[in-house]
Amino acid sequence: MVRPTRPPESSFPCYALTVPGLEKVAAQELEEELEAEVKRTAEGLVVFRPKRLDKSVLQLRTVEDVFLLLWGSDRLTYRADDLELFERWTAREPDWPKALQVHRSIRPPPRGRPTFHLVTQMHGEHGYRRADAAKAFAKGLAGKFPESWRYAEENADCEVWLTIDGASAVCGLRLSDRTMRHRTYKQEHLPASLRPVVAAAMVRLARLPHHGVLLDPMCGAGTILAERLAVQPRAVLLGGDLEPAALLAAKTNLKSLGQPWLVRWDARQLPIRSGSIDRIATNPPFGRQLGDPEQIASLYRRVVREADRVLVPEGRAVFLVSDIEALELAARTVKWKKQERLRLRLLGHPSYLTVWSKT
Ligand SMILES: C[S@@+](CC[C@H](N)C(=O)[O-])C[C@H]1O[C@@H](n2cnc3c(N)ncnc32)[C@H](O)[C@@H]1O
């Protein structure tokens, strides 16, 4: 009989969801910030066991959600037999009272009568529908919550998720809420704004020295700058954009976090002294935003040349682009050395997060 992976009685492993392609950066954050043991990674998912499980899991920045792992399996059959297993595993495998106790110690206490909610996600072709999986999952959960709790469609105190992806399924009790994914500072959105976890990953990959200066020459709504300020409120930051509307959005988003310098400028000609910036992290417009590949190649060439001028010797630059060839050609003209290249899936499009060092 197929057995799911079952957490040992004494401690719960957890899993975190992130943007596909960021697993390695997320795993590194888990190891460094929580002294976690990373058990495995799959697309957009990291399974880990933190040294101590407390509220500090909610401070992670490169993951969008964190769960207690209730059960997991890599051996789904894709047939309707799976449904029986979902029900049985959900009913029998987790130590439910202990899981709810851990949840209570991490999440703020509910106001009034506690509520719960079930989420079933399914990717891939299976011989059953998502609604069938949801029904089996709900059956397995029958009687697991105290009788006084009620089901809620929105803003429930407690959420249990079943995520099915091909032959794998994980079931978890959600420890995070929507603010982990969306952050509280993000008041203003621009259409091309970055997902905060991606901006946080860029800040980590920049490896900024403690008193180092970070520049985002095309800062849009300021997500990269915000992620730096969130981990170091006194950080010295410089940001700018060609568009006054972007600068206004950045100002609003950064208000609660700190005081970066925000300037209206053209990133191809920065009003900044040569050799004065320790790190650059930015995401220039993607080709599909400008529409013309030649325009993108020329913009990247000039932005990279200017970035090279303002960086200190051995400074680092982190770029997120979709037009990777255009960026690599531009980096070659200034002889930057590539340190890292991650392929991310953002809104279904491949994007590349690259880290460069000035030689
Ligand atoms: C993809 S968006 C950046 C999004 C930003 N990281 C965020 O999270 O909101 C690219 C930005 O580059 C700006 N931009 C385009 N060309 C520019 C140039 N020559 N100089 C400065 N900014 C420019 C655009 O106005 C836009 O805000």
GROMACS .gro file of C-alpha atoms and ligand atoms in nm:
model
  386
    1MET     CA    1   0.000   0.000   0.000
    2VAL     CA    2   0.120   0.354  -0.074
    3ARG     CA    3   0.205   0.539   0.246
    4PRO     CA    4   0.231   0.917   0.266
    5THR     CA    5   0.530   1.085   0.424
    6ARG     CA    6   0.424   1.137   0.780
    7PRO     CA    7   0.569   1.399   1.013
    8PRO     CA    8   0.711   1.246   1.332
    9GLU     CA    9   0.503   1.300   1.645
   10SER     CA   10   0.747   1.531   1.817
   11SER     CA   11   0.789   1.802   1.555
   12PHE     CA   12   0.616   1.919   1.242
   13PRO     CA   13   0.806   1.976   0.924
   14CYS     CA   14   0.680   2.270   0.725
   15TYR     CA   15   0.665   2.368   0.363
   16ALA     CA   16   0.679   2.703   0.194
   17LEU     CA   17   0.546   2.815  -0.143
   18THR     CA   18   0.749   3.049  -0.359
   19VAL     CA   19   0.777   3.169  -0.719
   20PRO     CA   20   0.892   2.878  -0.940
   21GLY     CA   21   1.266   2.923  -0.989
   22LEU     CA   22   1.330   3.084  -0.649
   23GLU     CA   23   1.348   2.758  -0.452
   24LYS     CA   24   1.727   2.779  -0.408
   25VAL     CA   25   1.715   3.135  -0.274
   26ALA     CA   26   1.423   3.048  -0.045
   27ALA     CA   27   1.605   2.739   0.084
   28GLN     CA   28   1.907   2.954   0.163
   29GLU     CA   29   1.695   3.205   0.354
   30LEU     CA   30   1.536   2.921   0.553
   31GLU     CA   31   1.878   2.781   0.643
   32GLU     CA   32   2.027   3.117   0.735
   33GLU     CA   33   1.732   3.281   0.912
   34LEU     CA   34   1.563   2.983   1.081
   35GLU     CA   35   1.854   2.739   1.098
   36ALA     CA   36   1.615   2.511   0.915
   37GLU     CA   37   1.703   2.178   0.765
   38VAL     CA   38   1.584   2.181   0.404
   39LYS     CA   39   1.443   1.838   0.323
   40ARG     CA   40   1.357   1.875  -0.044
   41THR     CA   41   1.250   2.119  -0.309
   42ALA     CA   42   1.004   2.088  -0.596
   43GLU     CA   43   0.875   2.352  -0.837
   44GLY     CA   44   0.770   2.648  -0.625
   45LEU     CA   45   0.790   2.445  -0.302
   46VAL     CA   46   1.047   2.395  -0.025
   47VAL     CA   47   0.999   2.136   0.251
   48PHE     CA   48   1.194   2.217   0.565
   49ARG     CA   49   1.218   2.156   0.936
   50PRO     CA   50   1.292   2.473   1.133
   51LYS     CA   51   1.513   2.446   1.439
   52ARG     CA   52   1.234   2.609   1.641
   53LEU     CA   53   0.887   2.665   1.507
   54ASP     CA   54   0.766   3.005   1.622
   55LYS     CA   55   0.642   3.337   1.484
   56SER     CA   56   0.977   3.399   1.314
   57VAL     CA   57   0.856   3.183   1.020
   58LEU     CA   58   0.623   3.470   0.935
   59GLN     CA   59   0.921   3.704   0.888
   60LEU     CA   60   1.054   3.512   0.587
   61ARG     CA   61   1.073   3.728   0.274
   62THR     CA   62   1.143   3.499  -0.021
   63VAL     CA   63   0.840   3.273   0.030
   64GLU     CA   64   0.474   3.362  -0.021
   65ASP     CA   65   0.314   3.115   0.223
   66VAL     CA   66   0.423   2.881   0.500
   67PHE     CA   67   0.238   2.567   0.612
   68LEU     CA   68   0.268   2.294   0.869
   69LEU     CA   69   0.308   1.975   0.665
   70LEU     CA   70   0.024   1.741   0.758
   71TRP     CA   71   0.100   1.477   0.498
   72GLY     CA   72   0.260   1.455   0.155
   73SER     CA   73   0.298   1.197  -0.119
   74ASP     CA   74   0.485   1.169  -0.449
   75ARG     CA   75   0.304   0.859  -0.558
   76LEU     CA   76  -0.043   0.953  -0.669
   77THR     CA   77  -0.192   0.713  -0.921
   78TYR     CA   78  -0.386   0.981  -1.118
   79ARG     CA   79  -0.684   0.745  -1.083
   80ALA     CA   80  -0.992   0.776  -0.868
   81ASP     CA   81  -0.816   0.557  -0.605
   82ASP     CA   82  -0.632   0.874  -0.502
   83LEU     CA   83  -0.957   1.017  -0.366
   84GLU     CA   84  -0.986   0.746  -0.104
   85LEU     CA   85  -0.626   0.810  -0.004
   86PHE     CA   86  -0.684   1.187   0.031
   87GLU     CA   87  -0.971   1.116   0.267
   88ARG     CA   88  -0.785   0.851   0.467
   89TRP     CA   89  -0.456   1.039   0.495
   90THR     CA   90  -0.628   1.362   0.597
   91ALA     CA   91  -0.831   1.179   0.861
   92ARG     CA   92  -0.557   0.959   1.003
   93GLU     CA   93  -0.207   1.084   0.939
   94PRO     CA   94  -0.184   1.423   1.113
   95ASP     CA   95  -0.182   1.475   1.486
   96TRP     CA   96  -0.469   1.724   1.456
   97PRO     CA   97  -0.484   1.852   1.818
   98LYS     CA   98  -0.109   1.918   1.809
   99ALA     CA   99  -0.126   2.084   1.468
  100LEU     CA  100  -0.403   2.318   1.587
  101GLN     CA  101  -0.204   2.394   1.900
  102VAL     CA  102   0.104   2.492   1.695
  103HIS     CA  103  -0.118   2.704   1.468
  104ARG     CA  104  -0.260   2.882   1.773
  105SER     CA  105   0.087   2.960   1.904
  106ILE     CA  106   0.184   3.132   1.579
  107ARG     CA  107  -0.129   3.306   1.453
  108PRO     CA  108  -0.305   3.586   1.643
  109PRO     CA  109  -0.601   3.458   1.847
  110PRO     CA  110  -0.935   3.481   1.661
  111ARG     CA  111  -1.185   3.749   1.752
  112GLY     CA  112  -1.510   3.573   1.836
  113ARG     CA  113  -1.595   3.226   1.719
  114PRO     CA  114  -1.303   3.065   1.531
  115THR     CA  115  -1.350   2.994   1.161
  116PHE     CA  116  -1.187   2.754   0.917
  117HIS     CA  117  -1.163   2.716   0.541
  118LEU     CA  118  -1.045   2.446   0.299
  119VAL     CA  119  -0.852   2.513  -0.021
  120THR     CA  120  -0.800   2.249  -0.291
  121GLN     CA  121  -0.565   2.322  -0.578
  122MET     CA  122  -0.499   2.082  -0.863
  123HIS     CA  123  -0.251   2.106  -1.152
  124GLY     CA  124  -0.208   1.846  -1.424
  125GLU     CA  125  -0.440   1.590  -1.583
  126HIS     CA  126  -0.602   1.348  -1.341
  127GLY     CA  127  -0.882   1.094  -1.373
  128TYR     CA  128  -1.091   1.297  -1.130
  129ARG     CA  129  -1.199   1.655  -1.099
  130ARG     CA  130  -1.077   1.911  -0.850
  131ALA     CA  131  -1.428   1.912  -0.700
  132ASP     CA  132  -1.397   1.534  -0.634
  133ALA     CA  133  -1.063   1.586  -0.459
  134ALA     CA  134  -1.213   1.870  -0.254
  135LYS     CA  135  -1.502   1.647  -0.148
  136ALA     CA  136  -1.271   1.362  -0.040
  137PHE     CA  137  -1.051   1.610   0.146
  138ALA     CA  138  -1.354   1.758   0.327
  139LYS     CA  139  -1.467   1.409   0.428
  140GLY     CA  140  -1.125   1.336   0.577
  141LEU     CA  141  -1.147   1.659   0.776
  142ALA     CA  142  -1.485   1.581   0.928
  143GLY     CA  143  -1.474   1.621   1.305
  144LYS     CA  144  -1.117   1.750   1.314
  145PHE     CA  145  -1.210   2.104   1.414
  146PRO     CA  146  -1.383   2.168   1.749
  147GLU     CA  147  -1.764   2.176   1.712
  148SER     CA  148  -1.785   2.543   1.804
  149TRP     CA  149  -1.582   2.641   1.492
  150ARG     CA  150  -1.767   2.739   1.179
  151TYR     CA  151  -1.681   2.726   0.812
  152ALA     CA  152  -1.603   3.063   0.647
  153GLU     CA  153  -1.549   3.144   0.280
  154GLU     CA  154  -1.320   3.440   0.350
  155ASN     CA  155  -1.065   3.553   0.606
  156ALA     CA  156  -1.087   3.231   0.804
  157ASP     CA  157  -0.868   3.199   1.113
  158CYS     CA  158  -0.748   2.860   1.004
  159GLU     CA  159  -0.698   2.727   0.649
  160VAL     CA  160  -0.615   2.373   0.543
  161TRP     CA  161  -0.479   2.334   0.191
  162LEU     CA  162  -0.454   2.034  -0.036
  163THR     CA  163  -0.224   2.100  -0.333
  164ILE     CA  164  -0.212   1.834  -0.603
  165ASP     CA  165   0.050   1.867  -0.876
  166GLY     CA  166   0.096   1.571  -1.112
  167ALA     CA  167   0.190   1.267  -0.903
  168SER     CA  168   0.252   1.477  -0.589
  169ALA     CA  169   0.019   1.611  -0.324
  170VAL     CA  170   0.083   1.805  -0.005
  171CYS     CA  171  -0.162   1.886   0.266
  172GLY     CA  172  -0.086   2.164   0.509
  173LEU     CA  173  -0.221   2.394   0.775
  174ARG     CA  174  -0.152   2.750   0.664
  175LEU     CA  175   0.054   2.951   0.912
  176SER     CA  176   0.086   3.265   0.703
  177ASP     CA  177  -0.186   3.502   0.587
  178ARG     CA  178  -0.217   3.721   0.277
  179THR     CA  179   0.019   3.987   0.416
  180MET     CA  180   0.315   3.751   0.374
  181ARG     CA  181   0.257   3.741  -0.002
  182HIS     CA  182   0.137   4.097  -0.056
  183ARG     CA  183   0.317   4.280   0.229
  184THR     CA  184   0.156   4.560   0.421
  185TYR     CA  185   0.361   4.842   0.267
  186LYS     CA  186   0.235   4.784  -0.087
  187GLN     CA  187  -0.039   5.046  -0.120
  188GLU     CA  188   0.022   5.149  -0.480
  189HIS     CA  189   0.052   4.902  -0.766
  190LEU     CA  190   0.183   4.963  -1.114
  191PRO     CA  191   0.107   4.712  -1.390
  192ALA     CA  192   0.473   4.608  -1.418
  193SER     CA  193   0.537   4.599  -1.044
  194LEU     CA  194   0.738   4.308  -0.906
  195ARG     CA  195   0.605   4.043  -0.675
  196PRO     CA  196   0.763   4.129  -0.338
  197VAL     CA  197   0.923   3.783  -0.297
  198VAL     CA  198   1.112   3.832  -0.622
  199ALA     CA  199   1.232   4.175  -0.507
  200ALA     CA  200   1.336   4.018  -0.173
  201ALA     CA  201   1.530   3.747  -0.359
  202MET     CA  202   1.709   4.016  -0.561
  203VAL     CA  203   1.807   4.198  -0.243
  204ARG     CA  204   1.944   3.873  -0.094
  205LEU     CA  205   2.136   3.791  -0.409
  206ALA     CA  206   2.289   4.140  -0.412
  207ARG     CA  207   2.469   4.051  -0.084
  208LEU     CA  208   2.489   4.410   0.025
  209PRO     CA  209   2.756   4.495   0.284
  210HIS     CA  210   2.598   4.634   0.603
  211HIS     CA  211   2.657   5.001   0.527
  212GLY     CA  212   2.658   4.958   0.152
  213VAL     CA  213   2.460   5.178  -0.087
  214LEU     CA  214   2.193   5.013  -0.303
  215LEU     CA  215   2.064   5.170  -0.623
  216ASP     CA  216   1.754   5.085  -0.827
  217PRO     CA  217   1.780   5.311  -1.133
  218MET     CA  218   1.437   5.207  -1.270
  219CYS     CA  219   1.252   5.167  -0.944
  220GLY     CA  220   0.887   5.176  -1.058
  221ALA     CA  221   0.669   5.142  -0.746
  222GLY     CA  222   0.981   5.085  -0.533
  223THR     CA  223   0.941   4.716  -0.445
  224ILE     CA  224   1.315   4.638  -0.444
  225LEU     CA  225   1.394   4.940  -0.228
  226ALA     CA  226   1.108   4.845   0.007
  227GLU     CA  227   1.243   4.493   0.052
  228ARG     CA  228   1.584   4.628   0.147
  229LEU     CA  229   1.436   4.875   0.395
  230ALA     CA  230   1.220   4.603   0.547
  231VAL     CA  231   1.529   4.409   0.654
  232GLN     CA  232   1.747   4.712   0.725
  233PRO     CA  233   1.545   5.025   0.805
  234ARG     CA  234   1.851   5.253   0.809
  235ALA     CA  235   1.985   5.129   0.477
  236VAL     CA  236   2.121   5.390   0.236
  237LEU     CA  237   1.914   5.364  -0.081
  238LEU     CA  238   1.883   5.551  -0.406
  239GLY     CA  239   1.599   5.505  -0.649
  240GLY     CA  240   1.472   5.679  -0.956
  241ASP     CA  241   1.248   5.647  -1.258
  242LEU     CA  242   1.165   5.831  -1.576
  243GLU     CA  243   0.793   5.843  -1.493
  244PRO     CA  244   0.660   6.085  -1.228
  245ALA     CA  245   0.367   5.845  -1.161
  246ALA     CA  246   0.610   5.566  -1.072
  247LEU     CA  247   0.797   5.792  -0.831
  248LEU     CA  248   0.472   5.891  -0.665
  249ALA     CA  249   0.379   5.524  -0.619
  250ALA     CA  250   0.726   5.447  -0.480
  251LYS     CA  251   0.699   5.737  -0.234
  252THR     CA  252   0.366   5.607  -0.104
  253ASN     CA  253   0.488   5.249  -0.076
  254LEU     CA  254   0.807   5.343   0.106
  255LYS     CA  255   0.649   5.592   0.346
  256SER     CA  256   0.611   5.347   0.632
  257LEU     CA  257   0.956   5.192   0.588
  258GLY     CA  258   1.221   5.464   0.565
  259GLN     CA  259   1.364   5.751   0.367
  260PRO     CA  260   1.532   5.657   0.041
  261TRP     CA  261   1.633   5.924  -0.208
  262LEU     CA  262   1.389   5.914  -0.496
  263VAL     CA  263   1.481   6.114  -0.804
  264ARG     CA  264   1.329   6.159  -1.148
  265TRP     CA  265   1.602   6.063  -1.393
  266ASP     CA  266   1.695   5.873  -1.704
  267ALA     CA  267   1.879   5.552  -1.610
  268ARG     CA  268   2.093   5.596  -1.922
  269GLN     CA  269   2.245   5.911  -1.774
  270LEU     CA  270   2.247   5.907  -1.397
  271PRO     CA  271   2.333   6.215  -1.188
  272ILE     CA  272   2.555   5.996  -0.966
  273ARG     CA  273   2.930   6.006  -0.905
  274SER     CA  274   3.136   5.729  -1.072
  275GLY     CA  275   3.240   5.442  -0.841
  276SER     CA  276   3.004   5.537  -0.557
  277ILE     CA  277   2.742   5.259  -0.553
  278ASP     CA  278   2.800   4.918  -0.389
  279ARG     CA  279   2.507   4.727  -0.538
  280ILE     CA  280   2.246   4.770  -0.808
  281ALA     CA  281   1.922   4.572  -0.822
  282THR     CA  282   1.665   4.651  -1.086
  283ASN     CA  283   1.415   4.521  -1.336
  284PRO     CA  284   1.408   4.725  -1.654
  285PRO     CA  285   1.101   4.720  -1.880
  286PHE     CA  286   1.050   4.384  -2.049
  287GLY     CA  287   1.053   4.363  -2.429
  288ARG     CA  288   0.679   4.306  -2.444
  289GLN     CA  289   0.630   4.634  -2.257
  290LEU     CA  290   0.828   4.832  -2.514
  291GLY     CA  291   0.732   4.617  -2.807
  292ASP     CA  292   1.052   4.668  -3.007
  293PRO     CA  293   1.351   4.430  -2.956
  294GLU     CA  294   1.602   4.683  -3.095
  295GLN     CA  295   1.477   4.947  -2.852
  296ILE     CA  296   1.525   4.700  -2.563
  297ALA     CA  297   1.877   4.605  -2.675
  298SER     CA  298   1.976   4.971  -2.695
  299LEU     CA  299   1.816   5.054  -2.356
  300TYR     CA  300   1.990   4.761  -2.183
  301ARG     CA  301   2.326   4.851  -2.340
  302ARG     CA  302   2.308   5.208  -2.216
  303VAL     CA  303   2.168   5.122  -1.872
  304VAL     CA  304   2.438   4.857  -1.818
  305ARG     CA  305   2.713   5.097  -1.929
  306GLU     CA  306   2.586   5.358  -1.681
  307ALA     CA  307   2.550   5.096  -1.406
  308ASP     CA  308   2.910   4.992  -1.466
  309ARG     CA  309   3.025   5.353  -1.434
  310VAL     CA  310   2.855   5.417  -1.098
  311LEU     CA  311   2.943   5.080  -0.936
  312VAL     CA  312   3.246   5.052  -0.709
  313PRO     CA  313   3.516   4.807  -0.827
  314GLU     CA  314   3.390   4.452  -0.762
  315GLY     CA  315   3.040   4.586  -0.711
  316ARG     CA  316   2.747   4.360  -0.793
  317ALA     CA  317   2.442   4.413  -1.013
  318VAL     CA  318   2.124   4.206  -1.002
  319PHE     CA  319   1.892   4.228  -1.303
  320LEU     CA  320   1.555   4.069  -1.367
  321VAL     CA  321   1.473   4.057  -1.739
  322SER     CA  322   1.291   3.843  -1.990
  323ASP     CA  323   1.517   3.943  -2.282
  324ILE     CA  324   1.819   3.757  -2.152
  325GLU     CA  325   2.018   3.769  -2.477
  326ALA     CA  326   1.995   4.148  -2.486
  327LEU     CA  327   2.117   4.170  -2.126
  328GLU     CA  328   2.402   3.922  -2.176
  329LEU     CA  329   2.522   4.112  -2.483
  330ALA     CA  330   2.512   4.437  -2.287
  331ALA     CA  331   2.702   4.280  -1.993
  332ARG     CA  332   2.971   4.156  -2.232
  333THR     CA  333   3.042   4.510  -2.349
  334VAL     CA  334   3.147   4.610  -1.994
  335LYS     CA  335   3.313   4.273  -1.917
  336TRP     CA  336   3.088   4.190  -1.622
  337LYS     CA  337   3.125   3.840  -1.481
  338LYS     CA  338   2.808   3.635  -1.442
  339GLN     CA  339   2.771   3.492  -1.092
  340GLU     CA  340   2.423   3.343  -1.109
  341ARG     CA  341   2.135   3.289  -1.350
  342LEU     CA  342   1.795   3.170  -1.230
  343ARG     CA  343   1.502   3.103  -1.461
  344LEU     CA  344   1.175   3.211  -1.300
  345ARG     CA  345   0.819   3.160  -1.410
  346LEU     CA  346   0.628   3.483  -1.361
  347LEU     CA  347   0.271   3.509  -1.490
  348GLY     CA  348   0.348   3.212  -1.715
  349HIS     CA  349   0.640   3.392  -1.885
  350PRO     CA  350   1.003   3.290  -1.837
  351SER     CA  351   1.212   3.562  -1.676
  352TYR     CA  352   1.578   3.555  -1.577
  353LEU     CA  353   1.727   3.672  -1.254
  354THR     CA  354   2.096   3.728  -1.308
  355VAL     CA  355   2.374   3.841  -1.078
  356TRP     CA  356   2.685   4.010  -1.217
  357SER     CA  357   3.008   4.134  -1.068
  358LYS     CA  358   3.206   4.424  -1.204
  359THR     CA  359   3.557   4.316  -1.292
  360LIG     C1  360   0.935   4.679  -1.486
  360LIG     S1  361   0.917   4.838  -1.424
  360LIG     C2  362   0.996   4.832  -1.266
  360LIG     C3  363   0.904   4.777  -1.162
  360LIG     C4  364   0.956   4.791  -1.021
  360LIG     N1  365   1.066   4.704  -0.993
  360LIG     C5  366   0.841   4.767  -0.924
  360LIG     O1  367   0.844   4.669  -0.850
  360LIG     O2  368   0.745   4.843  -0.926
  360LIG     C6  369   1.033   4.929  -1.517
  360LIG     C7  370   1.040   5.076  -1.484
  360LIG     O3  371   1.143   5.136  -1.561
  360LIG     C8  372   1.107   5.269  -1.587
  360LIG     N2  373   1.190   5.319  -1.699
  360LIG     C9  374   1.181   5.288  -1.831
  360LIG     N3  375   1.279   5.348  -1.897
  360LIG    C10  376   1.352   5.421  -1.808
  360LIG    C11  377   1.467   5.503  -1.816
  360LIG     N4  378   1.528   5.527  -1.933
  360LIG     N5  379   1.513   5.559  -1.702
  360LIG    C12  380   1.452   5.537  -1.584
  360LIG     N6  381   1.344   5.460  -1.571
  360LIG    C13  382   1.294   5.401  -1.680
  360LIG    C14  383   0.959   5.261  -1.616
  360LIG     O4  384   0.896   5.386  -1.597
  360LIG    C15  385   0.914   5.155  -1.514
  360LIG     O5  386   0.867   5.216  -1.396
   0.00000   0.00000   0.00000
